[in-house]
CSV table of C-alpha atoms in Angstrom, one decimal:
chain,number,residue,atom,x,y,z
A,1,MET,CA,-27.3,50.3,-31.2
A,2,VAL,CA,-24.6,51.3,-28.5
A,3,SER,CA,-21.0,50.1,-29.0
A,4,ALA,CA,-19.0,49.4,-25.9
A,5,PRO,CA,-15.1,49.8,-25.9
A,6,ALA,CA,-13.2,46.5,-26.0
A,7,LEU,CA,-12.0,47.1,-22.4
A,8,SER,CA,-13.4,49.4,-19.8
A,9,PRO,CA,-11.2,52.4,-18.9
A,10,ALA,CA,-8.9,51.7,-15.8
A,11,THR,CA,-10.2,53.5,-13.0
A,12,ILE,CA,-9.1,51.7,-9.9
A,13,ALA,CA,-5.6,52.3,-8.8
A,14,LYS,CA,-3.3,49.3,-8.7
A,15,PRO,CA,-2.0,48.4,-5.1
A,16,ASN,CA,1.4,48.2,-4.3
A,17,LEU,CA,1.8,44.5,-5.4
A,18,ILE,CA,5.0,42.4,-5.4
A,19,SER,CA,5.9,40.9,-8.9
A,20,VAL,CA,7.0,37.5,-9.4
A,21,GLU,CA,10.7,38.6,-10.3
A,22,GLN,CA,10.4,40.5,-7.0
A,23,ALA,CA,9.2,37.7,-5.1
A,24,LYS,CA,12.0,35.4,-6.5
A,25,ALA,CA,14.6,37.9,-5.6
A,26,MET,CA,13.5,38.7,-1.9
A,27,ASP,CA,16.1,38.2,0.7
A,28,VAL,CA,15.5,36.3,4.2
A,29,ALA,CA,15.0,39.5,5.9
A,30,ALA,CA,12.0,40.8,3.7
A,31,MET,CA,10.7,37.2,3.7
A,32,THR,CA,10.7,37.1,7.6
A,33,ASP,CA,8.9,40.5,7.7
A,34,LEU,CA,6.1,39.5,5.3
A,35,PHE,CA,5.7,36.1,7.1
A,36,LYS,CA,5.5,37.8,10.5
A,37,ALA,CA,3.1,40.5,9.1
A,38,HIS,CA,0.7,38.2,7.0
A,39,LEU,CA,1.1,34.5,7.5
A,40,ASN,CA,1.9,33.1,10.9
A,41,PRO,CA,4.0,34.9,13.5
A,42,GLY,CA,3.7,32.4,16.0
A,43,GLN,CA,5.1,29.7,13.7
A,44,LEU,CA,8.1,31.9,13.0
A,45,HIS,CA,9.1,31.4,16.7
A,46,PHE,CA,9.5,27.9,16.2
A,47,MET,CA,11.5,28.2,12.8
A,48,LYS,CA,13.8,30.4,14.7
A,49,LEU,CA,14.4,27.8,17.5
A,50,LEU,CA,15.3,25.1,14.8
A,51,GLY,CA,17.3,27.7,12.7
A,52,PHE,CA,14.9,27.2,9.5
A,53,HIS,CA,14.2,30.9,9.4
A,54,LYS,CA,17.9,31.6,8.2
A,55,ILE,CA,17.4,29.6,4.8
A,56,LYS,CA,15.9,30.8,1.7
A,57,ILE,CA,15.4,27.8,-1.0
A,58,GLU,CA,16.3,29.1,-4.6
A,59,ARG,CA,15.5,25.8,-6.2
A,60,ALA,CA,15.2,22.0,-5.7
A,61,GLU,CA,16.2,19.0,-7.7
A,62,GLY,CA,15.6,15.2,-6.7
A,63,MET,CA,16.7,14.5,-3.3
A,64,PHE,CA,18.0,17.9,-2.6
A,65,TYR,CA,16.9,21.7,-1.8
A,66,ILE,CA,19.4,24.3,-2.9
A,67,ASP,CA,19.4,27.5,-0.6
A,68,GLN,CA,20.6,31.0,-1.2
A,69,ASN,CA,24.3,30.1,-0.8
A,70,GLY,CA,24.3,27.2,-3.2
A,71,ARG,CA,24.1,24.6,-0.2
A,72,LYS,CA,22.6,21.3,-1.1
A,73,ILE,CA,20.0,20.1,1.6
A,74,LEU,CA,19.3,16.3,1.8
A,75,ASP,CA,15.6,15.8,2.1
A,76,PHE,CA,14.7,13.2,4.3
A,77,PHE,CA,11.6,15.1,5.5
A,78,GLY,CA,9.9,14.9,1.9
A,79,GLY,CA,7.0,17.3,2.9
A,80,PHE,CA,5.2,14.7,5.1
A,81,GLY,CA,5.1,12.1,2.3
A,82,SER,CA,4.3,14.4,-0.5
A,83,LEU,CA,7.5,14.0,-2.6
A,84,ALA,CA,7.4,10.7,-3.8
A,85,PHE,CA,9.4,11.6,-7.1
A,86,GLY,CA,11.7,14.1,-5.4
A,87,HIS,CA,11.9,17.6,-6.4
A,88,ASN,CA,11.0,18.6,-10.1
A,89,HIS,CA,11.1,15.2,-11.6
A,90,PRO,CA,11.8,15.7,-15.5
A,91,ARG,CA,8.9,13.7,-16.7
A,92,ILE,CA,6.4,15.4,-14.4
A,93,LEU,CA,7.6,18.7,-15.5
A,94,GLU,CA,7.4,17.9,-19.1
A,95,ALA,CA,3.9,16.6,-18.9
A,96,ARG,CA,2.7,20.1,-17.3
A,97,LYS,CA,4.9,21.9,-19.9
A,98,LYS,CA,3.1,20.2,-22.8
A,99,PHE,CA,-0.4,20.7,-21.0
A,100,GLN,CA,0.3,24.5,-20.8
A,101,GLU,CA,1.9,24.9,-24.3
A,102,GLU,CA,-1.2,23.3,-26.0
A,103,LYS,CA,-3.5,25.6,-23.8
A,104,ARG,CA,-5.7,22.8,-22.7
A,105,GLN,CA,-8.8,23.3,-20.5
A,106,GLU,CA,-8.1,23.6,-16.9
A,107,ILE,CA,-11.3,24.2,-15.2
A,108,ALA,CA,-14.1,22.4,-17.2
A,109,ILE,CA,-17.0,22.1,-14.5
A,110,ALA,CA,-19.7,22.3,-17.2
A,111,PHE,CA,-18.4,19.4,-19.1
A,112,MET,CA,-16.7,15.9,-18.6
A,113,SER,CA,-12.9,16.0,-18.4
A,114,GLN,CA,-11.1,13.5,-20.1
A,115,TYR,CA,-8.1,14.1,-17.6
A,116,ALA,CA,-10.3,13.6,-14.6
A,117,ALA,CA,-11.9,10.4,-15.9
A,118,ALA,CA,-8.4,8.9,-16.8
A,119,LEU,CA,-7.0,9.8,-13.4
A,120,ALA,CA,-9.9,7.9,-11.7
A,121,HIS,CA,-9.5,4.9,-13.9
A,122,ASN,CA,-5.7,4.9,-13.1
A,123,ILE,CA,-6.4,5.3,-9.4
A,124,ALA,CA,-9.0,2.4,-9.6
A,125,LYS,CA,-6.6,0.2,-11.4
A,126,CYS,CA,-3.9,0.5,-8.7
A,127,SER,CA,-6.5,-0.3,-6.0
A,128,PRO,CA,-7.2,-4.0,-4.9
A,129,GLY,CA,-10.7,-5.5,-4.7
A,130,ASP,CA,-13.6,-3.4,-5.7
A,131,LEU,CA,-12.3,-0.2,-4.7
A,132,ASP,CA,-13.2,1.8,-7.9
A,133,MET,CA,-15.3,4.7,-7.5
A,134,VAL,CA,-13.1,7.7,-7.1
A,135,PHE,CA,-13.8,11.3,-5.9
A,136,LEU,CA,-11.2,14.0,-6.6
A,137,GLY,CA,-10.2,16.8,-4.3
A,138,SER,CA,-7.3,19.0,-3.5
A,139,SER,CA,-6.0,17.6,-0.1
A,140,GLY,CA,-5.9,15.0,2.3
A,141,SER,CA,-8.4,16.5,4.7
A,142,GLU,CA,-10.9,17.0,1.6
A,143,ALA,CA,-10.3,13.4,0.6
A,144,MET,CA,-11.0,12.3,4.1
A,145,GLU,CA,-14.2,14.5,4.6
A,146,ALA,CA,-15.4,12.9,1.5
A,147,ALA,CA,-14.7,9.4,2.7
A,148,VAL,CA,-16.3,9.9,6.3
A,149,LYS,CA,-19.3,11.5,4.7
A,150,LEU,CA,-19.7,8.8,2.3
A,151,ALA,CA,-19.2,6.1,4.8
A,152,GLU,CA,-21.9,7.8,7.4
A,153,ARG,CA,-24.4,8.2,4.5
A,154,ALA,CA,-23.9,4.3,3.4
A,155,ALA,CA,-24.1,3.3,6.9
A,156,GLY,CA,-27.7,5.1,7.3
A,157,PRO,CA,-29.2,7.2,9.9
A,158,LYS,CA,-29.8,4.3,12.4
A,159,ARG,CA,-26.0,3.7,12.7
A,160,PRO,CA,-24.5,7.3,13.0
A,161,LYS,CA,-21.5,6.6,15.3
A,162,ILE,CA,-17.9,6.9,14.0
A,163,VAL,CA,-15.1,5.0,15.6
A,164,TYR,CA,-11.5,6.5,15.6
A,165,ALA,CA,-8.3,5.8,17.2
A,166,GLU,CA,-6.2,7.4,20.1
A,167,ASN,CA,-3.5,9.6,18.8
A,168,SER,CA,-5.1,9.8,15.3
A,169,PHE,CA,-4.6,12.2,12.6
A,170,HIS,CA,-7.1,12.6,9.9
A,171,GLY,CA,-6.9,16.4,9.1
A,172,LYS,CA,-7.6,19.8,10.4
A,173,THR,CA,-10.8,20.8,8.7
A,174,LYS,CA,-13.9,21.1,10.7
A,175,GLY,CA,-15.5,17.5,9.9
A,176,VAL,CA,-12.4,15.3,10.2
A,177,LEU,CA,-11.4,17.3,13.3
A,178,GLY,CA,-14.1,15.2,15.2
A,179,ILE,CA,-11.9,12.1,14.7
A,180,THR,CA,-8.4,13.7,14.9
A,181,ASP,CA,-7.2,12.9,18.3
A,182,GLY,CA,-5.1,16.1,19.2
A,183,GLN,CA,-6.2,18.7,21.7
A,184,LEU,CA,-3.8,21.0,20.1
A,185,TYR,CA,-5.8,21.0,16.8
A,186,ARG,CA,-9.2,20.6,18.4
A,187,ALA,CA,-8.5,23.7,20.6
A,188,ASP,CA,-11.8,24.8,21.8
A,189,PHE,CA,-13.9,24.3,18.3
A,190,LYS,CA,-17.1,22.4,18.8
A,191,VAL,CA,-16.5,19.3,16.8
A,192,ALA,CA,-18.7,16.4,15.8
A,193,GLU,CA,-20.2,14.5,18.7
A,194,ASN,CA,-21.2,11.2,16.8
A,195,THR,CA,-17.6,9.8,17.6
A,196,VAL,CA,-16.3,7.2,19.7
A,197,ARG,CA,-12.5,7.0,20.6
A,198,ILE,CA,-10.8,3.6,21.2
A,199,PRO,CA,-7.1,2.6,21.6
A,200,PHE,CA,-5.2,1.9,18.3
A,201,ALA,CA,-4.4,-1.8,17.6
A,202,ASP,CA,-6.5,-3.2,20.2
A,203,ILE,CA,-8.7,-5.5,18.5
A,204,GLU,CA,-10.7,-6.6,21.7
A,205,ALA,CA,-11.8,-2.9,22.3
A,206,VAL,CA,-13.1,-2.8,18.8
A,207,GLU,CA,-14.9,-6.3,19.4
A,208,ARG,CA,-16.5,-5.1,22.5
A,209,LEU,CA,-17.7,-1.9,21.0
A,210,PHE,CA,-19.1,-3.5,18.0
A,211,ARG,CA,-20.7,-6.1,20.1
A,212,SER,CA,-22.2,-3.6,22.4
A,213,ASP,CA,-23.3,-0.6,20.3
A,214,PRO,CA,-25.4,-1.2,17.4
A,215,GLU,CA,-25.2,2.5,16.4
A,216,VAL,CA,-21.8,2.0,15.3
A,217,GLY,CA,-21.7,2.3,11.6
A,218,VAL,CA,-18.2,3.5,10.5
A,219,ILE,CA,-14.6,3.0,11.9
A,220,VAL,CA,-11.8,5.2,10.7
A,221,LEU,CA,-8.1,4.3,11.1
A,222,GLU,CA,-4.7,5.3,9.7
A,223,THR,CA,-3.1,2.0,8.6
A,224,ILE,CA,0.1,3.4,9.9
A,225,GLN,CA,-0.1,6.3,12.3
A,226,GLY,CA,1.8,9.3,11.0
A,227,GLY,CA,1.3,12.1,13.7
A,228,GLY,CA,1.1,9.4,16.5
A,229,GLY,CA,4.8,8.5,16.0
A,230,ILE,CA,4.9,6.0,13.2
A,231,ILE,CA,2.7,3.3,14.9
A,232,GLN,CA,1.7,0.0,13.3
A,233,ALA,CA,-0.7,-2.7,14.2
A,234,PRO,CA,0.1,-6.4,13.6
A,235,ALA,CA,-1.3,-8.3,10.5
A,236,GLU,CA,-3.8,-10.2,12.7
A,237,TYR,CA,-5.3,-7.1,13.8
A,238,TRP,CA,-6.3,-5.9,10.4
A,239,GLN,CA,-7.4,-9.2,9.4
A,240,LYS,CA,-9.6,-9.6,12.5
A,241,LEU,CA,-10.9,-6.0,11.9
A,242,ARG,CA,-12.1,-6.8,8.5
A,243,ALA,CA,-13.9,-9.9,9.7
A,244,LEU,CA,-15.4,-7.9,12.5
A,245,CYS,CA,-16.6,-5.3,10.2
A,246,ASP,CA,-18.3,-7.9,7.8
A,247,GLN,CA,-19.7,-9.5,10.9
A,248,TYR,CA,-21.5,-6.5,12.5
A,249,GLY,CA,-21.8,-4.6,9.3
A,250,VAL,CA,-19.4,-1.7,10.0
A,251,LEU,CA,-17.8,0.2,7.2
A,252,TRP,CA,-14.1,0.4,7.4
A,253,VAL,CA,-12.4,3.7,6.2
A,254,ALA,CA,-8.8,3.3,5.9
A,255,ASP,CA,-6.7,6.8,5.9
A,256,GLU,CA,-3.8,6.1,3.5
A,257,VAL,CA,-3.0,9.8,2.9
A,258,GLN,CA,0.3,9.7,4.4
A,259,CYS,CA,1.2,6.0,4.4
A,260,GLY,CA,-0.2,5.3,0.9
A,261,TYR,CA,0.9,5.6,-2.7
A,262,GLY,CA,4.0,3.3,-2.6
A,263,ARG,CA,5.6,4.7,0.8
A,264,SER,CA,5.3,1.5,2.6
A,265,GLY,CA,6.6,-0.7,-0.2
A,266,ARG,CA,3.1,-1.5,-1.5
A,267,PHE,CA,0.8,0.9,-3.1
A,268,TYR,CA,-1.6,0.9,-0.1
A,269,ALA,CA,-0.1,-0.2,3.2
A,270,PHE,CA,-3.0,-2.2,4.0
A,271,GLU,CA,-2.1,-4.6,1.0
A,272,HIS,CA,0.6,-5.8,3.5
A,273,TYR,CA,-2.0,-7.5,5.3
A,274,GLY,CA,-4.1,-9.0,2.7
A,275,VAL,CA,-7.3,-7.2,3.3
A,276,VAL,CA,-9.1,-4.5,1.5
A,277,PRO,CA,-11.4,-1.5,3.4
A,278,ASP,CA,-14.7,-0.3,2.1
A,279,VAL,CA,-13.4,3.2,1.6
A,280,THR,CA,-9.8,4.8,1.4
A,281,ALA,CA,-8.2,7.9,0.7
A,282,LEU,CA,-4.9,9.3,-0.8
A,283,ALA,CA,-3.4,12.6,-1.1
A,284,LYS,CA,0.3,14.0,-0.6
A,285,SER,CA,2.3,12.3,-3.4
A,286,LEU,CA,-0.7,11.8,-5.6
A,287,GLY,CA,0.0,15.4,-6.9
A,288,ALA,CA,3.5,14.3,-7.8
A,289,GLY,CA,5.0,17.3,-5.9
A,290,LYS,CA,3.7,20.0,-8.3
A,291,ALA,CA,-0.1,19.9,-7.6
A,292,ALA,CA,-2.6,19.6,-4.9
A,293,VAL,CA,-4.5,16.5,-5.5
A,294,GLY,CA,-6.4,14.1,-3.1
A,295,ALA,CA,-8.9,11.2,-3.8
A,296,MET,CA,-11.4,9.3,-1.9
A,297,ILE,CA,-11.7,5.5,-3.4
A,298,ALA,CA,-14.8,3.5,-2.4
A,299,ARG,CA,-16.3,0.1,-3.0
A,300,ARG,CA,-18.8,0.5,-5.7
A,301,GLU,CA,-21.6,-1.0,-3.6
A,302,VAL,CA,-20.8,1.4,-0.8
A,303,TYR,CA,-20.7,4.3,-3.1
A,304,MET,CA,-23.8,3.7,-5.0
A,305,LYS,CA,-25.7,3.2,-1.7
A,306,ALA,CA,-24.6,6.7,-0.7
A,307,TYR,CA,-24.8,8.6,-3.9
A,308,GLY,CA,-26.0,6.4,-6.5
A,309,THR,CA,-29.3,8.0,-7.8
A,310,PRO,CA,-29.7,11.2,-9.8
A,311,LYS,CA,-31.5,12.6,-6.6
A,312,THR,CA,-28.4,12.0,-4.5
A,313,ALA,CA,-25.6,12.3,-7.0
A,314,MET,CA,-24.9,16.0,-6.3
A,315,ILE,CA,-24.8,15.6,-2.5
A,316,HIS,CA,-21.0,15.4,-2.6
A,317,ALA,CA,-20.1,16.0,-6.3
A,318,MET,CA,-16.7,17.2,-7.2
A,319,ALA,CA,-15.7,20.6,-6.0
A,320,THR,CA,-14.5,23.6,-8.1
A,321,PHE,CA,-10.8,22.4,-8.0
A,322,GLY,CA,-11.4,18.7,-7.8
A,323,GLY,CA,-10.3,17.3,-11.1
A,324,MET,CA,-8.4,20.4,-12.6
A,325,GLY,CA,-6.8,19.6,-16.1
A,326,GLU,CA,-3.1,20.3,-15.2
A,327,ALA,CA,-3.7,18.7,-11.8
A,328,CYS,CA,-4.9,15.4,-13.0
A,329,VAL,CA,-2.4,15.3,-15.9
A,330,THR,CA,0.5,15.7,-13.2
A,331,SER,CA,-1.2,12.8,-11.3
A,332,ILE,CA,-1.5,10.7,-14.3
A,333,GLU,CA,2.2,11.0,-15.1
A,334,GLY,CA,3.1,10.5,-11.5
A,335,LEU,CA,1.3,7.1,-11.4
A,336,ASN,CA,3.0,6.0,-14.6
A,337,VAL,CA,6.4,7.2,-13.1
A,338,LEU,CA,5.8,5.4,-10.0
A,339,TYR,CA,5.6,2.0,-11.6
A,340,ASP,CA,7.9,2.6,-14.8
A,341,GLU,CA,10.8,3.4,-12.3
A,342,GLY,CA,10.0,0.9,-9.8
A,343,LEU,CA,9.7,3.3,-7.0
A,344,ILE,CA,7.3,1.1,-4.9
A,345,ASP,CA,10.0,-1.7,-4.9
A,346,ASN,CA,12.5,0.7,-4.1
A,347,ALA,CA,10.7,1.9,-1.1
A,348,ALA,CA,10.5,-1.7,0.0
A,349,VAL,CA,14.1,-2.7,-0.6
A,350,THR,CA,16.1,0.8,0.3
A,351,GLY,CA,13.5,1.5,3.1
A,352,ASP,CA,14.5,-2.0,4.7
A,353,TYR,CA,18.2,-0.9,4.4
A,354,LEU,CA,17.4,2.4,6.0
A,355,LEU,CA,15.9,0.6,8.9
A,356,GLN,CA,18.8,-1.9,9.3
A,357,ARG,CA,21.3,1.0,9.5
A,358,LEU,CA,19.2,2.8,12.0
A,359,GLN,CA,18.7,-0.4,14.1
A,360,ALA,CA,22.6,-0.7,14.2
A,361,LEU,CA,22.7,2.9,15.4
A,362,ARG,CA,20.0,2.1,18.2
A,363,GLU,CA,22.5,-0.7,19.2
A,364,LYS,CA,25.4,1.6,19.3
A,365,TYR,CA,23.4,4.3,21.3
A,366,PRO,CA,21.0,2.4,23.4
A,367,LYS,CA,20.8,5.3,26.0
A,368,ILE,CA,19.8,7.7,23.4
A,369,ILE,CA,17.5,5.9,20.8
A,370,LYS,CA,14.6,4.2,22.4
A,371,ASP,CA,13.2,2.6,19.1
A,372,VAL,CA,13.2,2.3,15.4
A,373,ARG,CA,10.2,1.4,13.5
A,374,GLY,CA,8.4,1.7,10.3
A,375,LYS,CA,7.8,0.3,6.9
A,376,GLY,CA,9.5,1.2,3.4
A,377,PHE,CA,10.2,5.0,3.7
A,378,MET,CA,7.9,5.8,6.6
A,379,VAL,CA,10.1,5.5,9.4
A,380,GLY,CA,10.0,6.8,13.1
A,381,LEU,CA,13.1,7.2,15.1
A,382,GLU,CA,12.2,7.6,18.9
A,383,PHE,CA,14.5,9.0,21.7
A,384,HIS,CA,14.4,8.4,25.3
A,385,ASP,CA,12.8,10.9,27.6
A,386,PHE,CA,15.5,13.6,27.9
A,387,SER,CA,16.6,12.8,31.5
A,388,GLN,CA,17.4,9.1,30.4
A,389,THR,CA,20.0,10.4,27.8
A,390,LEU,CA,22.2,12.1,30.5
A,391,PRO,CA,24.8,11.0,32.8
A,392,MET,CA,23.5,9.0,35.8
A,393,VAL,CA,24.3,12.0,38.2
A,394,LEU,CA,21.9,14.5,36.3
A,395,ARG,CA,19.0,12.0,35.8
A,396,PRO,CA,17.0,12.6,39.3
A,397,ILE,CA,17.3,16.1,38.7
A,398,VAL,CA,16.2,16.3,35.3
A,399,SER,CA,13.5,13.7,35.3
A,400,VAL,CA,11.0,15.9,37.1
A,401,LEU,CA,11.1,17.9,33.8
A,402,ASP,CA,10.9,15.2,31.3
A,403,ASP,CA,7.3,15.9,30.2
A,404,LYS,CA,8.1,19.6,29.6
A,405,LEU,CA,11.2,18.7,27.7
A,406,LYS,CA,9.5,16.2,25.5
A,407,GLY,CA,10.6,16.9,21.9
A,408,SER,CA,13.7,19.0,22.8
A,409,LEU,CA,16.1,16.4,21.9
A,410,SER,CA,14.2,15.8,18.6
A,411,GLY,CA,14.7,19.6,18.1
A,412,PHE,CA,18.4,19.8,19.0
A,413,VAL,CA,19.2,16.9,16.7
A,414,GLY,CA,16.9,18.4,13.7
A,415,ALA,CA,18.5,21.8,14.1
A,416,LEU,CA,22.1,20.5,14.1
A,417,LEU,CA,21.6,17.9,11.4
A,418,LEU,CA,20.5,20.8,9.1
A,419,ARG,CA,23.2,23.5,10.2
A,420,ASP,CA,26.2,21.2,10.5
A,421,TYR,CA,25.2,18.2,8.0
A,422,ASP,CA,22.9,19.9,5.5
A,423,VAL,CA,20.2,17.2,6.2
A,424,LEU,CA,16.4,18.0,6.7
A,425,VAL,CA,14.3,15.7,9.0
A,426,ALA,CA,10.6,16.0,10.2
A,427,PHE,CA,8.8,15.6,13.6
A,428,THR,CA,5.5,14.0,14.7
A,429,GLU,CA,2.6,15.7,16.2
A,430,TYR,CA,1.7,13.5,19.4
A,431,ASN,CA,4.9,11.7,20.4
A,432,ARG,CA,7.5,14.7,20.2
A,433,ASN,CA,10.4,12.4,21.1
A,434,VAL,CA,10.1,10.9,17.6
A,435,ILE,CA,11.9,12.0,14.5
A,436,ARG,CA,9.8,11.4,11.3
A,437,LEU,CA,11.8,10.4,8.3
A,438,GLU,CA,9.8,10.2,4.9
A,439,PRO,CA,12.3,10.6,2.2
A,440,PRO,CA,11.3,10.7,-1.5
A,441,LEU,CA,10.7,7.1,-2.9
A,442,ILE,CA,13.5,7.8,-5.4
A,443,CYS,CA,16.1,7.9,-2.4
A,444,GLN,CA,19.1,5.6,-2.9
A,445,ARG,CA,21.5,3.7,-0.7
A,446,GLU,CA,24.0,6.4,-1.0
A,447,HIS,CA,21.5,9.0,0.4
A,448,VAL,CA,20.6,6.6,3.2
A,449,ASP,CA,24.4,6.2,3.9
A,450,ARG,CA,24.8,9.9,3.9
A,451,PHE,CA,21.9,10.4,6.4
A,452,VAL,CA,22.8,7.7,8.7
A,453,ASP,CA,26.5,8.6,8.8
A,454,ALA,CA,25.5,12.3,9.4
A,455,PHE,CA,23.3,11.1,12.4
A,456,ASP,CA,25.8,9.0,13.6
A,457,SER,CA,28.5,11.8,13.7
A,458,LEU,CA,26.2,13.9,15.6
A,459,LEU,CA,25.2,11.4,18.3
A,460,SER,CA,28.8,10.7,18.8
A,461,ARG,CA,29.3,14.1,20.3
A,462,GLY,CA,27.3,13.0,23.3
A,463,ILE,CA,23.9,14.6,24.6
A,464,VAL,CA,25.9,17.4,26.8
A,465,SER,CA,27.8,18.5,23.6
A,466,ILE,CA,24.7,18.4,21.5
A,467,VAL,CA,22.9,20.5,24.1
A,468,LYS,CA,25.8,23.0,24.3
A,469,ASP,CA,26.0,23.2,20.4
A,470,PHE,CA,22.5,24.0,20.2
A,471,VAL,CA,22.4,26.6,22.8
A,472,LYS,CA,25.4,28.2,21.1
A,473,SER,CA,23.4,28.3,17.8
A,474,GLN,CA,20.6,30.3,19.5
A,475,VAL,CA,22.9,33.1,20.7
A,476,ARG,CA,24.8,33.7,17.5
């Protein structure tokens, strides 16, 4: 018998690692050096333009970030819709703390998880119709990959074509890149070729395609386009789409990663139109701001057609980090909080108040604000092209540069809102003239008033002064 030591002797030298406490104490200069060295030096360029690189967030609570100087920054960005409950909601923290204190299982791949099962049940109960089969993952991209794979498989090999819309965004992973309509993200990657692009919200284009091409098996659409600039289709579009899908046997995948989970004033944005897709996907706030959780939800008939036998069940089974214990507990508690605190109703009512106040600003500044649109707490505020916001004498000179200057006014306004008013907003991928507002669903009228008053004060300076103020901020 040979007895082994309890632990092997340490022979590998420990690298020069940063501890948790050292990371917490890191200053802005050290953060910048490490970001440039190990994360994304190109992204740092844009952070510097906006002044975001000067800020170190020490903590966050409710509607606010708190920086290294104790400054409270009102969050109307909301992590692209990931913070339904704001920052560090006490019930979410308590559920996670109890899970840790009781040393419950985290990764239990070999066994069934009561937490994954309960979360899947809750998601199914929140979903209309027979959307009741759930796949759990870690991100919106993963959820959409699962949704598209399931729909393609259920459609069958004789109907391999997948339809997507102009200005769509469905994720950056390789599979869904083929239905993400952005050259920036596609770059020179070779993407799936079984896809067909059509205009968004054009039901005649959908009908022509379905009628003319029997190989079309799936159509994938965001219910509200986020990256496209907060673009909606009318109710009759969705109702006719559902009818056309039924008529031609096409499966409809609704991407609700950003617009779902109560953000529009209903749990799913498609519920506003009285229709139900065949497959949908959630992520963002599904993790309650403390965990990375995504989910695909499918009609049982569609799911079983794709993966309903023992032979096919493991083709797209849950991945290693899908259904992790603490993540599921976080999501379970989050869904309960969502309804217990009436946050979906709040998104509808307070979101409508936000839109009303912004429409009043549009009327006040018609030469600056081109459009205000959205639903609930998913709002887009579009500026005119830069030349159109300037005094008449300058417009002909600057108009030739409008395409190159797209997004500049949004950037100026976003940078100055943060610097001078302690307000954080977001931007959109495709229409760079749009500021995207996705505050937490806990947002109250007082937060709306603070944001709109700050925005009003900034616009009252006039475009020339805004540009001058931004340029000054760059040379300091």
